[in-house]
Tab-separated table of C-alpha atoms in Angstrom:
chain	number	residue	atom	x	y	z
P	135	MET	CA	23.131	-1.097	-49.560
P	136	GLN	CA	23.347	-4.014	-47.148
P	137	THR	CA	21.113	-3.794	-44.058
P	138	ILE	CA	20.535	-5.956	-40.995
P	139	ALA	CA	17.503	-8.170	-41.547
P	140	LEU	CA	14.454	-7.530	-39.387
P	141	PRO	CA	12.369	-10.192	-37.589
P	142	LYS	CA	9.304	-11.329	-39.533
P	143	LYS	CA	7.311	-13.423	-37.066
P	144	ILE	CA	6.068	-13.035	-33.487
P	145	SER	CA	4.019	-15.768	-31.819
P	146	PHE	CA	2.207	-15.725	-28.464
P	147	SER	CA	1.714	-19.014	-26.614
P	148	PRO	CA	-0.279	-19.030	-23.350
P	149	SER	CA	1.031	-21.283	-20.595
P	150	ASP	CA	-0.886	-23.731	-18.423
P	151	ALA	CA	0.308	-21.736	-15.400
P	152	GLU	CA	-1.801	-18.743	-14.375
P	153	ASN	CA	-0.753	-15.314	-15.730
P	154	CYS	CA	2.119	-16.826	-17.741
P	155	GLY	CA	2.899	-16.982	-21.440
P	156	GLN	CA	5.652	-17.301	-23.994
P	157	VAL	CA	6.611	-14.829	-26.726
P	158	SER	CA	8.762	-15.972	-29.657
P	159	VAL	CA	10.454	-13.584	-32.111
P	160	GLU	CA	12.207	-14.848	-35.250
P	161	PRO	CA	14.341	-14.804	-37.263
P	162	LEU	CA	16.914	-12.454	-35.752
P	163	ALA	CA	20.364	-11.764	-37.160
P	164	PRO	CA	23.197	-13.514	-35.297
P	165	GLY	CA	23.742	-11.816	-31.938
P	166	TYR	CA	20.522	-9.830	-32.047
P	167	GLY	CA	18.587	-12.310	-29.923
P	168	THR	CA	20.651	-11.272	-26.903
P	169	THR	CA	20.695	-7.584	-27.882
P	170	VAL	CA	16.927	-7.288	-28.307
P	171	GLY	CA	16.078	-9.796	-25.560
P	172	ASN	CA	18.084	-8.089	-22.804
P	173	ALA	CA	16.565	-4.692	-23.639
P	174	LEU	CA	13.028	-6.095	-23.560
P	175	ARG	CA	13.665	-8.014	-20.339
P	176	ARG	CA	14.972	-4.960	-18.483
P	177	VAL	CA	12.009	-2.833	-19.593
P	178	LEU	CA	9.494	-5.554	-18.732
P	179	LEU	CA	10.857	-5.905	-15.189
P	180	ALA	CA	11.483	-2.265	-14.313
P	181	SER	CA	9.662	0.183	-16.576
P	182	LEU	CA	6.010	-0.848	-16.769
P	183	SER	CA	3.513	1.058	-14.660
P	184	GLY	CA	1.749	-0.852	-11.882
P	185	THR	CA	-0.060	-0.418	-8.581
P	186	ALA	CA	1.118	-1.368	-5.096
P	187	VAL	CA	0.489	-0.760	-1.397
P	188	ILE	CA	2.685	2.076	-0.114
P	189	GLY	CA	1.459	2.128	3.495
P	190	ALA	CA	-1.332	1.327	5.928
P	191	LYS	CA	-2.954	2.339	9.198
P	192	ILE	CA	-3.880	-0.582	11.445
P	193	GLU	CA	-6.280	0.178	14.283
P	194	GLY	CA	-4.522	-0.344	17.609
P	195	ALA	CA	-1.008	-0.275	16.127
P	196	SER	CA	1.377	2.684	16.137
P	197	HIS	CA	4.376	0.859	14.625
P	198	GLU	CA	5.198	-2.413	12.856
P	199	PHE	CA	6.653	-4.222	15.880
P	200	MET	CA	3.380	-4.583	17.754
P	201	ALA	CA	0.906	-7.397	18.320
P	202	ILE	CA	-2.842	-6.958	17.883
P	203	PRO	CA	-5.195	-8.604	20.394
P	204	ASN	CA	-6.877	-11.793	19.100
P	205	VAL	CA	-4.938	-11.698	15.818
P	206	LYS	CA	-2.435	-14.470	15.083
P	207	GLU	CA	-0.062	-12.365	12.969
P	208	ASP	CA	1.839	-9.371	14.306
P	209	VAL	CA	1.782	-6.030	12.495
P	210	LEU	CA	4.969	-6.765	10.528
P	211	GLU	CA	3.504	-10.008	9.124
P	212	ILE	CA	0.269	-8.239	8.196
P	213	MET	CA	2.193	-5.510	6.366
P	214	LEU	CA	4.200	-8.109	4.431
P	215	ASN	CA	0.957	-9.840	3.434
P	216	LEU	CA	-0.579	-6.537	2.325
P	217	LYS	CA	2.484	-6.046	0.125
P	218	LYS	CA	1.427	-9.147	-1.853
P	219	VAL	CA	-2.074	-7.853	-2.631
P	220	ARG	CA	-2.273	-6.767	-6.259
P	221	PHE	CA	-4.577	-3.941	-7.344
P	222	LYS	CA	-5.724	-2.671	-10.709
P	223	LEU	CA	-6.675	1.001	-11.008
P	224	ASP	CA	-8.895	2.365	-13.752
P	225	ASP	CA	-7.543	4.962	-16.172
P	226	GLY	CA	-7.484	8.366	-14.515
P	227	VAL	CA	-7.128	6.894	-11.007
P	228	ASP	CA	-3.559	7.255	-9.691
P	229	GLU	CA	-4.061	6.515	-6.006
P	230	ALA	CA	-6.686	5.168	-3.625
P	231	ARG	CA	-7.431	4.800	0.068
P	232	LEU	CA	-9.172	1.541	0.910
P	233	THR	CA	-10.644	0.054	4.075
P	234	LEU	CA	-10.551	-3.506	5.377
P	235	SER	CA	-12.854	-4.427	8.269
P	236	ALA	CA	-13.185	-7.940	9.685
P	237	PHE	CA	-14.888	-9.220	12.857
P	238	GLY	CA	-15.081	-12.574	14.618
P	239	GLU	CA	-12.990	-15.706	14.325
P	240	LYS	CA	-12.014	-16.045	10.667
P	241	GLU	CA	-9.317	-15.928	8.030
P	242	VAL	CA	-9.010	-12.392	6.716
P	243	THR	CA	-8.328	-12.255	2.973
P	244	ALA	CA	-8.009	-9.569	0.328
P	245	ALA	CA	-11.701	-10.167	-0.467
P	246	ASP	CA	-12.525	-8.401	2.841
P	247	ILE	CA	-11.223	-5.116	1.412
P	248	GLU	CA	-14.235	-2.907	0.786
P	249	LYS	CA	-15.020	-2.364	-2.890
P	250	GLN	CA	-14.355	1.073	-4.292
P	251	ALA	CA	-15.087	2.579	-7.701
P	252	GLY	CA	-12.067	2.466	-9.994
P	253	VAL	CA	-10.184	-0.114	-7.906
P	254	GLN	CA	-10.071	-3.882	-8.424
P	255	VAL	CA	-8.399	-6.489	-6.199
P	256	VAL	CA	-6.816	-9.032	-8.548
P	257	ASN	CA	-5.991	-11.762	-5.987
P	258	PRO	CA	-8.932	-11.692	-3.514
P	259	THR	CA	-8.145	-15.123	-2.019
P	260	LEU	CA	-4.769	-13.986	-0.636
P	261	PRO	CA	-4.661	-14.467	3.190
P	262	ILE	CA	-3.786	-11.329	5.153
P	263	ALA	CA	-4.370	-12.352	8.799
P	264	HIS	CA	-6.235	-14.747	11.089
P	265	ILE	CA	-8.574	-13.560	13.871
P	266	THR	CA	-8.442	-16.177	16.618
P	267	ASP	CA	-11.436	-15.202	18.775
P	268	MET	CA	-15.050	-14.246	18.189
P	269	SER	CA	-14.452	-10.983	20.043
P	270	GLY	CA	-11.507	-10.058	17.819
P	271	LYS	CA	-11.539	-7.482	15.055
P	272	LEU	CA	-9.139	-6.083	12.461
P	273	THR	CA	-9.505	-2.680	10.818
P	274	ILE	CA	-6.970	-1.439	8.275
P	275	GLU	CA	-6.765	1.612	6.036
P	276	ILE	CA	-4.730	0.707	2.964
P	277	PHE	CA	-2.982	3.287	0.770
P	278	VAL	CA	-2.205	2.311	-2.835
P	279	ARG	CA	-0.891	4.232	-5.842
P	280	ARG	CA	0.668	3.856	-9.264
P	281	GLY	CA	4.409	3.694	-9.794
P	282	PHE	CA	7.323	2.059	-11.585
P	283	GLY	CA	9.720	-0.687	-10.567
P	284	TYR	CA	10.711	-1.111	-6.916
P	285	GLU	CA	10.496	1.828	-4.507
P	286	THR	CA	12.016	1.942	-1.038
P	287	ILE	CA	10.757	4.123	1.795
P	288	GLU	CA	14.006	6.120	1.758
P	289	THR	CA	13.544	7.251	-1.848
P	290	ARG	CA	10.085	8.736	-1.295
P	291	GLU	CA	9.474	12.427	-0.873
P	292	GLU	CA	9.060	13.472	2.731
P	293	GLY	CA	5.570	14.666	3.511
P	294	LYS	CA	3.155	14.947	6.377
P	295	LYS	CA	2.288	11.504	7.723
P	296	GLU	CA	-0.937	10.679	9.528
P	297	LEU	CA	-0.717	9.380	13.079
P	298	GLY	CA	-0.295	5.604	13.026
P	299	TYR	CA	0.668	5.500	9.329
P	300	ILE	CA	3.158	2.693	8.589
P	301	GLU	CA	5.112	2.872	5.339
P	302	ILE	CA	6.294	-0.107	3.339
P	303	ASP	CA	8.639	-0.713	0.402
P	304	SER	CA	6.606	-1.226	-2.782
P	305	LEU	CA	6.950	-3.374	-5.888
P	306	PHE	CA	4.935	-1.635	-8.607
P	307	SER	CA	6.049	-3.712	-11.598
P	308	PRO	CA	3.192	-5.879	-12.928
P	309	VAL	CA	5.746	-8.310	-14.395
P	310	LEU	CA	7.095	-10.755	-11.820
P	311	HIS	CA	9.464	-12.880	-13.866
P	312	VAL	CA	11.039	-12.910	-17.338
P	313	ALA	CA	13.180	-15.772	-18.638
P	314	LEU	CA	15.196	-15.238	-21.818
P	315	ASN	CA	16.299	-18.048	-24.143
P	316	ILE	CA	18.016	-17.964	-27.533
P	317	ASP	CA	17.515	-20.838	-30.005
P	318	ASN	CA	19.253	-21.281	-33.355
P	319	VAL	CA	17.068	-21.310	-36.479
P	320	ARG	CA	17.806	-21.948	-40.141
P	321	VAL	CA	17.369	-19.189	-42.740
P	322	GLY	CA	18.262	-20.429	-46.206
P	323	LYS	CA	21.725	-21.933	-45.949
P	324	MET	CA	22.500	-20.051	-42.725
P	325	VAL	CA	22.030	-22.060	-39.536
P	326	ASN	CA	23.255	-19.482	-36.988
P	327	TRP	CA	20.253	-17.143	-37.070
P	328	GLU	CA	18.404	-16.746	-33.781
P	329	LYS	CA	14.965	-17.185	-32.273
P	330	LEU	CA	14.250	-15.115	-29.163
P	331	VAL	CA	11.980	-16.803	-26.598
P	332	LEU	CA	10.654	-14.818	-23.625
P	333	ASP	CA	8.751	-16.569	-20.822
P	334	ILE	CA	6.767	-13.844	-19.041
P	335	GLU	CA	4.880	-14.075	-15.746
P	336	THR	CA	2.654	-11.180	-14.633
P	337	ASP	CA	0.739	-10.452	-11.436
P	338	GLY	CA	-2.631	-10.662	-13.190
P	339	THR	CA	-3.177	-6.922	-13.590
P	340	ILE	CA	-1.912	-7.117	-17.181
P	341	SER	CA	-1.665	-9.911	-19.747
P	342	TYR	CA	1.742	-11.103	-20.897
P	343	GLU	CA	0.886	-9.992	-24.463
P	344	ASP	CA	0.086	-6.416	-23.365
P	345	ALA	CA	3.219	-6.331	-21.207
P	346	PHE	CA	5.330	-7.285	-24.237
P	347	ARG	CA	3.665	-4.653	-26.433
P	348	LYS	CA	4.103	-1.916	-23.809
P	349	ALA	CA	7.781	-2.794	-23.413
P	350	ASN	CA	8.175	-2.435	-27.191
P	351	ASP	CA	6.469	0.973	-27.137
P	352	ILE	CA	8.779	2.221	-24.379
P	353	LEU	CA	11.919	1.160	-26.259
P	354	ILE	CA	10.666	2.673	-29.527
P	355	GLU	CA	9.908	5.944	-27.726
P	356	GLN	CA	13.397	6.057	-26.182
P	357	PHE	CA	15.217	5.335	-29.447
P	358	SER	CA	12.975	7.760	-31.363
P	359	ALA	CA	13.986	10.500	-28.926
P	360	LEU	CA	17.676	9.666	-29.495
P	361	LYS	CA	17.143	9.837	-33.241
P	362	GLU	CA	15.441	13.256	-33.017
P	363	ILE	CA	18.214	14.636	-30.813
P	364	SER	CA	20.946	13.352	-33.125
P	365	LEU	CA	19.199	14.816	-36.190
P	366	ALA	CA	18.758	18.179	-34.467
P	367	GLY	CA	22.529	18.619	-34.454
P	368	PRO	CA	24.932	19.978	-31.827
P	369	ASP	CA	23.957	23.623	-32.474
P	370	ALA	CA	20.358	23.054	-31.380
P	371	ILE	CA	21.496	21.216	-28.266
P	372	GLU	CA	23.981	23.991	-27.399
P	373	VAL	CA	21.357	26.714	-27.823
P	374	GLU	CA	18.996	24.836	-25.506
P	375	ALA	CA	21.715	24.479	-22.858
P	376	VAL	CA	22.548	28.213	-23.075
P	377	SER	CA	18.897	29.191	-22.734
P	378	GLU	CA	18.626	27.069	-19.571
P	379	GLU	CA	21.747	28.729	-18.154
P	380	VAL	CA	20.358	32.198	-18.886
P	381	SER	CA	17.091	31.342	-17.191
P	382	ASP	CA	18.979	30.193	-14.060
P	383	GLU	CA	20.920	33.476	-14.000
P	384	ALA	CA	17.689	35.409	-14.407
P	385	VAL	CA	16.219	33.597	-11.414
P	386	GLU	CA	19.276	34.409	-9.280
P	387	GLU	CA	19.090	38.082	-10.274
P	388	ALA	CA	15.396	38.176	-9.450
P	389	VAL	CA	16.056	36.743	-5.997
P	390	GLU	CA	18.874	39.237	-5.337
P	391	SER	CA	16.768	42.194	-6.474
P	392	GLU	CA	13.947	40.984	-4.237
P	393	ASP	CA	16.277	40.883	-1.223
P	394	GLU	CA	17.796	44.346	-1.805
P	395	PRO	CA	14.810	46.462	-0.643
P	396	LYS	CA	14.549	44.405	2.524
P	397	SER	CA	18.213	45.058	3.391
P	398	LYS	CA	17.816	48.791	2.692
P	399	LYS	CA	14.784	48.987	4.978
P	400	LYS	CA	16.850	47.419	7.766
């Protein structure tokens, strides 16, 4: 039985640039460099868990179109700078509420965020604002949590918001950039086999090697689920669908029966 050959070699090459590296996979059957590469690239950019700022409360500001006394940047600029701060949460920590307090004439950076157990600021030198007078001060409560991909304010669940809370769109993905290249390699007499090269840049909360491995795990999990469903057969799928339908009907009947006594009492 003829089968499609599997890759036999993966190499990791760190780059001179910070948080960057190159992953090479070879040899791949003709056409499979693009097939495998595109799948990995999409998962790397959109499906890895990361941490981002989802909102903040800035003392003296009720909305993002305000200016703060003795601070060079307005609230909108400060929020955009907070969006660039990258955090790493320990296992078991899904969200955190952090405080930044700065006084006097100075450049305010991510290093001014107060340390908290289970939370690490990955880029502490990032500028957030500039206080222009010795009498100036800047106090911010920063809300961060885990998530996937890119999340807009509109897609979040509506909940009670604290007074002065300003939301912001969030980029959770720890992978910032993925470049995909396909090179030809020779296998025996065949010269059209392929070598997949992925150039990966992360935000520093994860290494490019771990990002690649996690992307592989996600794809394997998805395809394993498809295999299990296909092996289960259409009968098993149909039974599951019927059971869900019955449960919905049961819920409707329960609601109707609950309303009947109330109507009789009236």
